[in-house]
Amino acid sequence: MTSLLVLNGPNLNMLGIRQPDVYGRTTLPEIEAMCREHANAREVALEIIQSNHEGALIDQIHAAHGAYDGIILNAGAYTHTSIAIMDAVASANVPTIELHLSNIHAREAFRHTSYLSKVAVGQICGFGAHGYVLAIDALIAHINEAKAP
Ligand code: DQA
């Protein structure tokens, strides 16, 4: 069975309270429930983890090697700053989709730079909580394509 890891970074535990005009009113537990329901429907196994700590996110990315077929990563602000998380994704060799609820390209200039884009399969941004469902489907399609003879 295909298994996916959804990894959420700093401040995403505050969804629902945090700048709802930018990130919407859906809470992280609600997003997690949406992801689990969609993963069940698509018959893939799903693990969901959130951490506010850069090193903990790096540990989870390393541990994904050999344990998951793909990662959906919303690294929050670390997207724009963390060469270490970029290196972790490059090291783990697990296909990774970069995800953002907001359209980072339509926001402040400092959000236009993404270190993760250099190592991710692709980026999904601007679709709010629904982006997680889109990312699950995109990652399954990518994994199946890679497996095809
Ligand atoms: C975010 C976008 C980042 O710029 C921001 O720092 C976040 C959330 C998003 O999901 O839109 O924390 O990754």
PDB file of N, CA and C and ligand atoms in Angstrom, residues 10-12 18 23 74-80 99-104 107 111 132, ligand 1:
ATOM      1  N   PRO A  10       5.976  25.287  11.250  1.00  0.00           N
ATOM      2  CA  PRO A  10       5.671  26.234  12.313  1.00  0.00           C
ATOM      3  C   PRO A  10       4.408  27.058  12.073  1.00  0.00           C
ATOM      4  N   ASN A  11       3.694  27.255  13.155  1.00  0.00           N
ATOM      5  CA  ASN A  11       2.504  28.116  13.229  1.00  0.00           C
ATOM      6  C   ASN A  11       1.264  27.519  12.560  1.00  0.00           C
ATOM      7  N   LEU A  12       1.409  26.360  11.936  1.00  0.00           N
ATOM      8  CA  LEU A  12       0.229  25.774  11.273  1.00  0.00           C
ATOM      9  C   LEU A  12      -0.729  25.153  12.289  1.00  0.00           C
ATOM     10  N   ARG A  18      -5.201  31.928  13.303  1.00  0.00           N
ATOM     11  CA  ARG A  18      -4.136  32.705  12.681  1.00  0.00           C
ATOM     12  C   ARG A  18      -4.597  33.378  11.381  1.00  0.00           C
ATOM     13  N   TYR A  23      -5.314  32.657   5.692  1.00  0.00           N
ATOM     14  CA  TYR A  23      -5.200  31.193   5.749  1.00  0.00           C
ATOM     15  C   TYR A  23      -6.539  30.464   5.871  1.00  0.00           C
ATOM     16  N   ASN A  74       4.293  21.262   4.126  1.00  0.00           N
ATOM     17  CA  ASN A  74       4.069  22.698   4.305  1.00  0.00           C
ATOM     18  C   ASN A  74       5.030  23.139   5.393  1.00  0.00           C
ATOM     19  N   ALA A  75       6.149  23.676   4.971  1.00  0.00           N
ATOM     20  CA  ALA A  75       7.203  24.043   5.919  1.00  0.00           C
ATOM     21  C   ALA A  75       6.984  25.432   6.500  1.00  0.00           C
ATOM     22  N   GLY A  76       5.849  26.058   6.200  1.00  0.00           N
ATOM     23  CA  GLY A  76       5.574  27.398   6.723  1.00  0.00           C
ATOM     24  C   GLY A  76       6.706  28.341   6.345  1.00  0.00           C
ATOM     25  N   ALA A  77       7.085  29.208   7.273  1.00  0.00           N
ATOM     26  CA  ALA A  77       8.105  30.228   6.983  1.00  0.00           C
ATOM     27  C   ALA A  77       9.482  29.617   6.710  1.00  0.00           C
ATOM     28  N   TYR A  78       9.726  28.385   7.164  1.00  0.00           N
ATOM     29  CA  TYR A  78      11.018  27.741   6.866  1.00  0.00           C
ATOM     30  C   TYR A  78      11.210  27.535   5.357  1.00  0.00           C
ATOM     31  N   THR A  79      10.119  27.517   4.629  1.00  0.00           N
ATOM     32  CA  THR A  79      10.197  27.441   3.160  1.00  0.00           C
ATOM     33  C   THR A  79      11.153  28.491   2.612  1.00  0.00           C
ATOM     34  N   HIS A  80      11.063  29.691   3.213  1.00  0.00           N
ATOM     35  CA  HIS A  80      11.765  30.859   2.666  1.00  0.00           C
ATOM     36  C   HIS A  80      13.146  31.063   3.269  1.00  0.00           C
ATOM     37  N   LEU A  99       3.754  22.486  -0.304  1.00  0.00           N
ATOM     38  CA  LEU A  99       2.375  22.948  -0.203  1.00  0.00           C
ATOM     39  C   LEU A  99       2.285  24.243   0.612  1.00  0.00           C
ATOM     40  N   HIS A 100       1.421  25.136   0.158  1.00  0.00           N
ATOM     41  CA  HIS A 100       1.080  26.330   0.938  1.00  0.00           C
ATOM     42  C   HIS A 100      -0.404  26.595   0.788  1.00  0.00           C
ATOM     43  N   LEU A 101      -1.033  26.992   1.882  1.00  0.00           N
ATOM     44  CA  LEU A 101      -2.452  27.351   1.799  1.00  0.00           C
ATOM     45  C   LEU A 101      -2.618  28.627   0.975  1.00  0.00           C
ATOM     46  N   SER A 102      -1.753  29.607   1.243  1.00  0.00           N
ATOM     47  CA  SER A 102      -1.857  30.897   0.556  1.00  0.00           C
ATOM     48  C   SER A 102      -1.044  30.876  -0.740  1.00  0.00           C
ATOM     49  N   ASN A 103      -1.336  31.832  -1.602  1.00  0.00           N
ATOM     50  CA  ASN A 103      -0.545  31.974  -2.828  1.00  0.00           C
ATOM     51  C   ASN A 103       0.681  32.820  -2.490  1.00  0.00           C
ATOM     52  N   ILE A 104       1.780  32.146  -2.180  1.00  0.00           N
ATOM     53  CA  ILE A 104       2.978  32.856  -1.696  1.00  0.00           C
ATOM     54  C   ILE A 104       3.517  33.835  -2.740  1.00  0.00           C
ATOM     55  N   ARG A 107       2.089  37.391  -2.426  1.00  0.00           N
ATOM     56  CA  ARG A 107       2.257  38.042  -1.121  1.00  0.00           C
ATOM     57  C   ARG A 107       3.590  38.814  -1.067  1.00  0.00           C
ATOM     58  N   ARG A 111       8.353  36.106   0.578  1.00  0.00           N
ATOM     59  CA  ARG A 111       7.705  34.791   0.443  1.00  0.00           C
ATOM     60  C   ARG A 111       7.837  34.230  -0.980  1.00  0.00           C
ATOM     61  N   TYR A 132      -4.420  20.473   0.325  1.00  0.00           N
ATOM     62  CA  TYR A 132      -3.928  19.192   0.861  1.00  0.00           C
ATOM     63  C   TYR A 132      -4.522  18.019   0.085  1.00  0.00           C
TER      64      TYR A 132
HETATM   65  C1  DQA B   1       2.437  29.152   4.354  1.00  0.00           C
HETATM   66  C2  DQA B   1       3.050  30.383   3.675  1.00  0.00           C
HETATM   67  C3  DQA B   1       4.294  30.851   4.398  1.00  0.00           C
HETATM   68  O1  DQA B   1       4.814  32.012   3.773  1.00  0.00           O
HETATM   69  C4  DQA B   1       3.980  31.197   5.842  1.00  0.00           C
HETATM   70  O2  DQA B   1       5.153  31.575   6.537  1.00  0.00           O
HETATM   71  C5  DQA B   1       3.273  30.099   6.551  1.00  0.00           C
HETATM   72  C6  DQA B   1       2.206  29.392   5.839  1.00  0.00           C
HETATM   73  C7  DQA B   1       1.091  28.775   3.730  1.00  0.00           C
HETATM   74  O3  DQA B   1       0.631  27.652   3.976  1.00  0.00           O
HETATM   75  O4  DQA B   1       0.474  29.582   3.028  1.00  0.00           O
HETATM   76  O5  DQA B   1       3.507  29.821   7.713  1.00  0.00           O
HETATM   77  O6  DQA B   1       3.323  28.059   4.193  1.00  0.00           O
END
